[in-house]
Amino acid sequence: MSEPLPLPALHASHAGTWLRDPNGPTRGCSKGEAVMAAADTPLLMMNAPLVANRLGYPDLNGLDLLELFAFVHPAEFCVPTPKGLAHALGLDEPADDADVPLLLQKAAGALVATCESEAWEQREGAWSTLQSLARLRWPWAGVLAPHIRRPEKAEKWLFTKLPEWEETPERAQPQQVLIEEAEIEGQLARLTGEGAERREGQRLFSRDAGSIFAPRDRQKRPHVLLAQAGTGIGKTLGYLAPASLWAKLSGGTVWVSTYTKNLQRQLRRESARAWPAARPDGSPPVVVRKGRENYLCLLNLEDALQGGFAGRPAILAHLVARWAAYSQDGDMIGGDLPGWLGTLFRKRGIAALTDQRGECVYAGCPHYRKCFIERSARAAAQADLVIANHALVMVNAARGRDQGGRPTRIVFDEGHHVFDAADSTFSAVLTGQEAIELRRWIVGPEKNSRGRRRGLAARLADVASYDDAGGEAVEAAVEAAHALPSEGWLARLAEGAPLGPVEELLAQVRATTFARDESGLEAGYGIETECAQLPGELVEAAGTAAQALAAIRSPLLKLAGRLEAVLEDAPDWLDGQGRARIEGARHSLAWRIDLIAAWEALLGRLGGPADPEFVDWLQVDRNDAREFDVGLYRHWLDPMKPFAKVVMESAHGLMMTSATLTDRDESGPDWAHAIAKSGAPHLELNPKTAQADSPFDYANRAEVLIVTDIRKGDIPAMAGAYARLIEASGGGVLGLFTAIRRMRAVYGRIADRLARAGLPLYAQHVDPIDTGTLTDIFRDDPRASLLGTDALRDGVDVPGESLRCVVMESVPWPRPTILHRARRAAAADQEGGAQRYDDRIIRARLAQAFGRLIRSRDDAGHFVVLSSAFPSRLLSAFPEGTPVIRVTLEEALQRVAKGVGGTQERVEPDAAESQSS
Ligand code: SF4
């Protein structure tokens, strides 16, 4: 057992502030005293930005235990709370807040002792990194220096240490195989384990899932299955059984697409039952594939380490380099880089280390053969199973680099999100932020810019010097791109001094939006106005901007032609790597050309008659009244039309599955609508449908309480209700809001009071912690509660004790946006009309939120909606048999305090509106 580190320690929560001297004692103190102490000497603390937030003093620095953890145990998981740190280090949990400073000293002692231990697995690279961190005055450097011995041999530098990926031949097309149902059942039995209880719903689901792997009979007519699978039927193994069989027999790749990272992690775990971690040749049969902006770009990291970053961001870069040496796959967003690491450094450091702007130089990059992104793309091309997200699957189907890499057998899990993902993937968005990204990609570094950004000319220097026409095209594109917005464009718009035709257009867009918006959307947040009856100046500015865009697109097109010519008639100096780089450039050129063409089309329609297939509007994005983007938007009225064309048509088999695929009104599941929404009718396909109901005992394990005596908009009453519900259930509450402003107001009123009762409260958009980490904290502490908005409604998977009660602030009506209005109007002449359109959205949201509550057979809990007027027609959102009771807050508190199941007596049938009735 190591000794506590004798340094002063500070802990601040909503309940108070505690200081501990190097050798004790711990005492409560005022916030002012804590701030003074921190200014005098570096204090041990945990999550400095959070402590600063609690003390109301933004410039707090100290010896942050999380930074030390990231250094000592890179790529290891730790919930960033005192309790989580104690668990990660095998120490006793602190009994209360006053116990935390001593824990910090013990944790620091344990981490320092690890650095001295021979058994320290992550020793390699630590000494060298520490020397760099000492030069950057990292507060821990002096503390650690005496405890990390200098290695006898020079340590391998990260860029030497990482393994190289191997070039592999293209995979042959899959064999046509037919899998028998008996084989699927056998495989399912193997995956679930012989001892597993036999689940009839899962067996049928698995057989149905197998149908999408049958050989296709006609071109552009894939097998399509829509399968509704209630929570708990085991759908993941249900589809992995036929998928793994098919992949093995055919030699092809199955893509499973999810909406949340959570499900991706679960899939990675469960797929281990069907596939080994590696094949005999070492390659992975299962690969998680994400968009390139998720991965560490080694070239950006190298630049950051060599002076591209200064001060605190440079410290972050060194900690990221430590992580990169031990990371499984270099995934920075939701992978094994702790989600909290970036937020400790407050700036956008993490994003700057990824390849956000598509500036990759491919084979021109010195780290190309070690690049995490390239490795993952190559591994995916050879994999049996690729786990990806909806957006990436759609993008790959639309513009995958090669035909072989395009998904053809696809399972869309969390299928109720496919519509939204298609909506954003197939939209056209011309905003200042998007346009400036394009400028950077073409022009490269301009004055005052830091970093390694390279423009088109630098990326294609060798081609330009070899091929005159190509060189001229690059020059022309760079010159034309100066028409795009540049740094400082938002300030210039606000001052009425735009520069160039696109900024002129955006200034008009901004002025018109402010003049016309009367949406009543949340004050201080985004505003918008439709593209109708637009002022002449705006239409004129759009014409000029469209010409400027065409002037950029045309040399890019010419350049694409030249690159093709160079590849066809390759010069001697063009080796494999050079060819790969030109291929890469051609690919990224193609999608920029498409992007600009879509912008031109969007502008070309302004002022003309509206196209009934699209919804166009102008928008100013704001956060707390601070503007951050301005632009024009074009969405498909039905985004499943391009989805059908791009994704379905080229697929051989495709399945959408979810617990909430269909709407359910009083008459039962609405399959006709689910089919219409799947996109299949656009190809005149009639998908197969299947349904497996949840085996959970909702009647006895859950209760819906509709609290009728809290008036809408009465924030003090709502805050009081949240606080009392959290107290009644002893924490374990997930609070869901439809507006950030109301959530903040409620949080501000109740966080201190709850903390004093030992019930920590966390909130999205308030605590300086990313959403994934907030969920980890919530999951880890049964007394914690979490408030949040949309992202938590179906991104949270917290089985067991930690989630006992979900509270919704009101009926989740859709936001009355222009896009919503257009789709609602389009639904007006369908059965049920516009109201049914809204009802479906609300029921889907209620069903998703309810789905957070019961994640396993043993879960039980309450679902509370604060609504004095909850329409009965929405109650069918809850699973059949779930008791629904309209109550006052007092009654709700009593029921929540008693709990559901076991301790609580049965609900009298006449008191409950049972869903089975
Ligand atoms: S190949 Fe591209 S993404 Fe990979 S490290 Fe190099 S520049 Fe970054």
PDB file of C-alpha atoms in Angstrom, residues 67-234:
ATOM      1  CA  GLU A  67      -4.068  14.605 -15.977  1.00  0.00           C
ATOM      2  CA  LEU A  68      -1.819  12.424 -13.856  1.00  0.00           C
ATOM      3  CA  PHE A  69      -4.033   9.399 -14.497  1.00  0.00           C
ATOM      4  CA  ALA A  70      -3.921  10.061 -18.263  1.00  0.00           C
ATOM      5  CA  PHE A  71      -0.116  10.170 -18.089  1.00  0.00           C
ATOM      6  CA  VAL A  72       0.368   7.074 -15.960  1.00  0.00           C
ATOM      7  CA  HIS A  73      -2.389   4.929 -17.479  1.00  0.00           C
ATOM      8  CA  PRO A  74      -2.902   6.071 -21.080  1.00  0.00           C
ATOM      9  CA  ALA A  75      -5.834   4.443 -22.945  1.00  0.00           C
ATOM     10  CA  GLU A  76      -7.321   3.158 -19.693  1.00  0.00           C
ATOM     11  CA  PHE A  77     -10.825   3.896 -18.522  1.00  0.00           C
ATOM     12  CA  CYS A  78     -11.630   5.914 -15.406  1.00  0.00           C
ATOM     13  CA  VAL A  79     -14.896   7.545 -14.402  1.00  0.00           C
ATOM     14  CA  PRO A  80     -13.760  11.100 -13.609  1.00  0.00           C
ATOM     15  CA  THR A  81     -15.180  11.337 -10.098  1.00  0.00           C
ATOM     16  CA  PRO A  82     -13.455  10.711  -6.759  1.00  0.00           C
ATOM     17  CA  LYS A  83     -15.330   7.436  -6.500  1.00  0.00           C
ATOM     18  CA  GLY A  84     -14.437   6.464 -10.080  1.00  0.00           C
ATOM     19  CA  LEU A  85     -10.759   7.256  -9.472  1.00  0.00           C
ATOM     20  CA  ALA A  86     -10.830   5.194  -6.274  1.00  0.00           C
ATOM     21  CA  HIS A  87     -12.254   2.221  -8.228  1.00  0.00           C
ATOM     22  CA  ALA A  88      -9.734   2.580 -11.041  1.00  0.00           C
ATOM     23  CA  LEU A  89      -6.864   2.527  -8.550  1.00  0.00           C
ATOM     24  CA  GLY A  90      -8.252  -0.103  -6.190  1.00  0.00           C
ATOM     25  CA  LEU A  91      -8.652   2.353  -3.288  1.00  0.00           C
ATOM     26  CA  ASP A  92     -11.559   2.636  -0.858  1.00  0.00           C
ATOM     27  CA  GLU A  93     -14.386   4.914  -1.979  1.00  0.00           C
ATOM     28  CA  PRO A  94     -14.597   8.213  -0.079  1.00  0.00           C
ATOM     29  CA  ALA A  95     -17.475   8.076   2.421  1.00  0.00           C
ATOM     30  CA  ASP A  96     -18.489  11.694   1.782  1.00  0.00           C
ATOM     31  CA  ASP A  97     -17.282  14.995   0.344  1.00  0.00           C
ATOM     32  CA  ALA A  98     -15.064  15.700   3.366  1.00  0.00           C
ATOM     33  CA  ASP A  99     -13.261  12.428   2.702  1.00  0.00           C
ATOM     34  CA  VAL A 100     -12.290  13.404  -0.850  1.00  0.00           C
ATOM     35  CA  PRO A 101      -9.125  15.498  -0.209  1.00  0.00           C
ATOM     36  CA  LEU A 102      -7.504  12.561   1.603  1.00  0.00           C
ATOM     37  CA  LEU A 103      -8.517  10.286  -1.268  1.00  0.00           C
ATOM     38  CA  LEU A 104      -6.813  12.689  -3.710  1.00  0.00           C
ATOM     39  CA  GLN A 105      -3.592  12.418  -1.681  1.00  0.00           C
ATOM     40  CA  LYS A 106      -3.878   8.639  -1.600  1.00  0.00           C
ATOM     41  CA  ALA A 107      -4.607   8.448  -5.337  1.00  0.00           C
ATOM     42  CA  ALA A 108      -1.638  10.685  -6.124  1.00  0.00           C
ATOM     43  CA  GLY A 109       0.510   8.484  -3.878  1.00  0.00           C
ATOM     44  CA  ALA A 110      -0.707   5.343  -5.661  1.00  0.00           C
ATOM     45  CA  LEU A 111      -0.037   6.794  -9.131  1.00  0.00           C
ATOM     46  CA  VAL A 112       3.431   7.979  -8.181  1.00  0.00           C
ATOM     47  CA  ALA A 113       4.147   4.546  -6.699  1.00  0.00           C
ATOM     48  CA  THR A 114       3.095   2.946 -10.008  1.00  0.00           C
ATOM     49  CA  CYS A 115       5.737   5.039 -11.776  1.00  0.00           C
ATOM     50  CA  GLU A 116       8.360   3.479  -9.525  1.00  0.00           C
ATOM     51  CA  SER A 117       7.067  -0.047  -9.937  1.00  0.00           C
ATOM     52  CA  GLU A 118       8.779  -2.549 -12.226  1.00  0.00           C
ATOM     53  CA  ALA A 119       5.321  -3.846 -13.187  1.00  0.00           C
ATOM     54  CA  TRP A 120       4.234  -0.540 -14.761  1.00  0.00           C
ATOM     55  CA  GLU A 121       2.954  -1.644 -18.168  1.00  0.00           C
ATOM     56  CA  GLN A 122       2.937   1.766 -19.764  1.00  0.00           C
ATOM     57  CA  ARG A 123       6.446   2.767 -18.769  1.00  0.00           C
ATOM     58  CA  GLU A 124       7.801   2.943 -22.316  1.00  0.00           C
ATOM     59  CA  GLY A 125       7.900   6.541 -23.503  1.00  0.00           C
ATOM     60  CA  ALA A 126       7.065   8.017 -20.086  1.00  0.00           C
ATOM     61  CA  TRP A 127      10.517   9.372 -19.284  1.00  0.00           C
ATOM     62  CA  SER A 128      10.932  11.091 -22.670  1.00  0.00           C
ATOM     63  CA  THR A 129       7.447  12.571 -22.554  1.00  0.00           C
ATOM     64  CA  LEU A 130       8.075  13.824 -19.035  1.00  0.00           C
ATOM     65  CA  GLN A 131      11.172  15.728 -20.213  1.00  0.00           C
ATOM     66  CA  SER A 132       9.033  17.543 -22.811  1.00  0.00           C
ATOM     67  CA  LEU A 133       6.273  18.165 -20.278  1.00  0.00           C
ATOM     68  CA  ALA A 134       8.804  19.613 -17.841  1.00  0.00           C
ATOM     69  CA  ARG A 135       9.880  22.118 -20.507  1.00  0.00           C
ATOM     70  CA  LEU A 136       6.206  23.058 -20.877  1.00  0.00           C
ATOM     71  CA  ARG A 137       5.964  23.542 -17.093  1.00  0.00           C
ATOM     72  CA  TRP A 138       3.372  20.861 -16.592  1.00  0.00           C
ATOM     73  CA  PRO A 139       2.640  21.115 -12.843  1.00  0.00           C
ATOM     74  CA  TRP A 140       3.079  17.356 -12.338  1.00  0.00           C
ATOM     75  CA  ALA A 141       6.499  17.229 -14.006  1.00  0.00           C
ATOM     76  CA  GLY A 142       8.418  18.300 -10.893  1.00  0.00           C
ATOM     77  CA  VAL A 143       6.453  15.929  -8.679  1.00  0.00           C
ATOM     78  CA  LEU A 144       7.026  12.941 -10.970  1.00  0.00           C
ATOM     79  CA  ALA A 145      10.666  13.560 -11.980  1.00  0.00           C
ATOM     80  CA  PRO A 146      12.285  11.813  -8.977  1.00  0.00           C
ATOM     81  CA  HIS A 147      10.044   8.773  -9.448  1.00  0.00           C
ATOM     82  CA  ILE A 148      10.518   7.907 -13.132  1.00  0.00           C
ATOM     83  CA  ARG A 149      13.938   6.502 -13.852  1.00  0.00           C
ATOM     84  CA  ARG A 150      15.780   7.296 -17.037  1.00  0.00           C
ATOM     85  CA  PRO A 151      15.721   4.246 -19.336  1.00  0.00           C
ATOM     86  CA  GLU A 152      19.033   2.595 -20.133  1.00  0.00           C
ATOM     87  CA  LYS A 153      18.368   2.588 -23.874  1.00  0.00           C
ATOM     88  CA  ALA A 154      16.859   5.541 -25.741  1.00  0.00           C
ATOM     89  CA  GLU A 155      13.083   5.107 -25.954  1.00  0.00           C
ATOM     90  CA  LYS A 156      11.359   4.535 -29.282  1.00  0.00           C
ATOM     91  CA  TRP A 157       9.609   7.628 -30.494  1.00  0.00           C
ATOM     92  CA  LEU A 158       5.856   7.181 -31.055  1.00  0.00           C
ATOM     93  CA  PHE A 159       6.144   7.483 -34.822  1.00  0.00           C
ATOM     94  CA  THR A 160       8.696   4.674 -34.939  1.00  0.00           C
ATOM     95  CA  LYS A 161       6.876   2.500 -32.479  1.00  0.00           C
ATOM     96  CA  LEU A 162       3.497   2.280 -34.229  1.00  0.00           C
ATOM     97  CA  PRO A 163       3.125  -0.694 -36.558  1.00  0.00           C
ATOM     98  CA  GLU A 164       2.689  -0.295 -40.317  1.00  0.00           C
ATOM     99  CA  TRP A 165      -0.375  -1.585 -42.093  1.00  0.00           C
ATOM    100  CA  GLU A 166       0.044  -3.936 -45.010  1.00  0.00           C
ATOM    101  CA  GLU A 167      -1.283  -3.465 -48.522  1.00  0.00           C
ATOM    102  CA  THR A 168      -3.841  -6.221 -49.247  1.00  0.00           C
ATOM    103  CA  PRO A 169      -5.361  -7.447 -52.487  1.00  0.00           C
ATOM    104  CA  GLU A 170      -8.918  -6.465 -53.308  1.00  0.00           C
ATOM    105  CA  ARG A 171     -11.464  -8.915 -51.959  1.00  0.00           C
ATOM    106  CA  ALA A 172     -13.284 -11.053 -54.498  1.00  0.00           C
ATOM    107  CA  GLN A 173     -17.018 -10.538 -54.707  1.00  0.00           C
ATOM    108  CA  PRO A 174     -18.968 -12.682 -52.242  1.00  0.00           C
ATOM    109  CA  GLN A 175     -20.161 -16.117 -53.256  1.00  0.00           C
ATOM    110  CA  GLN A 176     -23.869 -16.595 -53.697  1.00  0.00           C
ATOM    111  CA  VAL A 177     -25.017 -18.765 -50.824  1.00  0.00           C
ATOM    112  CA  LEU A 178     -28.326 -19.701 -49.329  1.00  0.00           C
ATOM    113  CA  ILE A 179     -28.441 -20.232 -45.590  1.00  0.00           C
ATOM    114  CA  GLU A 180     -30.957 -22.724 -44.250  1.00  0.00           C
ATOM    115  CA  GLU A 181     -33.078 -21.763 -41.266  1.00  0.00           C
ATOM    116  CA  ALA A 182     -31.800 -24.764 -39.315  1.00  0.00           C
ATOM    117  CA  GLU A 183     -28.230 -23.503 -39.780  1.00  0.00           C
ATOM    118  CA  ILE A 184     -29.224 -20.086 -38.458  1.00  0.00           C
ATOM    119  CA  GLU A 185     -30.853 -21.627 -35.406  1.00  0.00           C
ATOM    120  CA  GLY A 186     -27.771 -23.739 -34.778  1.00  0.00           C
ATOM    121  CA  GLN A 187     -25.527 -20.687 -35.032  1.00  0.00           C
ATOM    122  CA  LEU A 188     -27.802 -18.716 -32.716  1.00  0.00           C
ATOM    123  CA  ALA A 189     -27.655 -21.508 -30.144  1.00  0.00           C
ATOM    124  CA  ARG A 190     -23.854 -21.475 -30.364  1.00  0.00           C
ATOM    125  CA  LEU A 191     -23.686 -17.702 -29.922  1.00  0.00           C
ATOM    126  CA  THR A 192     -26.093 -17.506 -27.014  1.00  0.00           C
ATOM    127  CA  GLY A 193     -24.417 -20.452 -25.275  1.00  0.00           C
ATOM    128  CA  GLU A 194     -25.893 -23.810 -24.547  1.00  0.00           C
ATOM    129  CA  GLY A 195     -27.052 -22.848 -21.090  1.00  0.00           C
ATOM    130  CA  ALA A 196     -28.872 -19.741 -22.259  1.00  0.00           C
ATOM    131  CA  GLU A 197     -32.617 -19.872 -21.951  1.00  0.00           C
ATOM    132  CA  ARG A 198     -34.302 -20.505 -25.248  1.00  0.00           C
ATOM    133  CA  ARG A 199     -36.007 -17.375 -26.411  1.00  0.00           C
ATOM    134  CA  GLU A 200     -38.687 -17.952 -28.999  1.00  0.00           C
ATOM    135  CA  GLY A 201     -38.858 -14.275 -30.067  1.00  0.00           C
ATOM    136  CA  GLN A 202     -35.132 -14.176 -30.680  1.00  0.00           C
ATOM    137  CA  ARG A 203     -35.214 -17.422 -32.676  1.00  0.00           C
ATOM    138  CA  LEU A 204     -37.920 -16.140 -35.027  1.00  0.00           C
ATOM    139  CA  PHE A 205     -36.214 -12.760 -35.309  1.00  0.00           C
ATOM    140  CA  SER A 206     -32.947 -14.449 -36.245  1.00  0.00           C
ATOM    141  CA  ARG A 207     -34.610 -16.538 -38.935  1.00  0.00           C
ATOM    142  CA  ASP A 208     -36.241 -13.448 -40.395  1.00  0.00           C
ATOM    143  CA  ALA A 209     -32.930 -11.587 -40.328  1.00  0.00           C
ATOM    144  CA  GLY A 210     -31.418 -14.452 -42.352  1.00  0.00           C
ATOM    145  CA  SER A 211     -33.756 -13.652 -45.238  1.00  0.00           C
ATOM    146  CA  ILE A 212     -31.811 -10.544 -46.252  1.00  0.00           C
ATOM    147  CA  PHE A 213     -28.736 -12.642 -47.048  1.00  0.00           C
ATOM    148  CA  ALA A 214     -30.426 -14.656 -49.790  1.00  0.00           C
ATOM    149  CA  PRO A 215     -29.092 -14.087 -53.339  1.00  0.00           C
ATOM    150  CA  ARG A 216     -30.767 -11.174 -55.098  1.00  0.00           C
ATOM    151  CA  ASP A 217     -33.036 -12.040 -58.019  1.00  0.00           C
ATOM    152  CA  ARG A 218     -33.098  -8.741 -59.852  1.00  0.00           C
ATOM    153  CA  GLN A 219     -30.829  -5.768 -60.151  1.00  0.00           C
ATOM    154  CA  LYS A 220     -31.732  -2.812 -57.910  1.00  0.00           C
ATOM    155  CA  ARG A 221     -34.170  -4.958 -55.950  1.00  0.00           C
ATOM    156  CA  PRO A 222     -32.601  -5.857 -52.626  1.00  0.00           C
ATOM    157  CA  HIS A 223     -34.199  -8.021 -49.970  1.00  0.00           C
ATOM    158  CA  VAL A 224     -35.593  -5.594 -47.401  1.00  0.00           C
ATOM    159  CA  LEU A 225     -36.735  -6.538 -43.915  1.00  0.00           C
ATOM    160  CA  LEU A 226     -38.307  -4.228 -41.350  1.00  0.00           C
ATOM    161  CA  ALA A 227     -38.130  -5.923 -37.973  1.00  0.00           C
ATOM    162  CA  GLN A 228     -39.524  -4.460 -34.807  1.00  0.00           C
ATOM    163  CA  ALA A 229     -37.790  -6.050 -31.842  1.00  0.00           C
ATOM    164  CA  GLY A 230     -38.905  -5.147 -28.326  1.00  0.00           C
ATOM    165  CA  THR A 231     -36.219  -4.383 -25.726  1.00  0.00           C
ATOM    166  CA  GLY A 232     -34.726  -7.559 -24.303  1.00  0.00           C
ATOM    167  CA  ILE A 233     -35.405 -10.009 -27.118  1.00  0.00           C
ATOM    168  CA  GLY A 234     -31.685 -10.188 -27.868  1.00  0.00           C
TER     169      GLY A 234
END
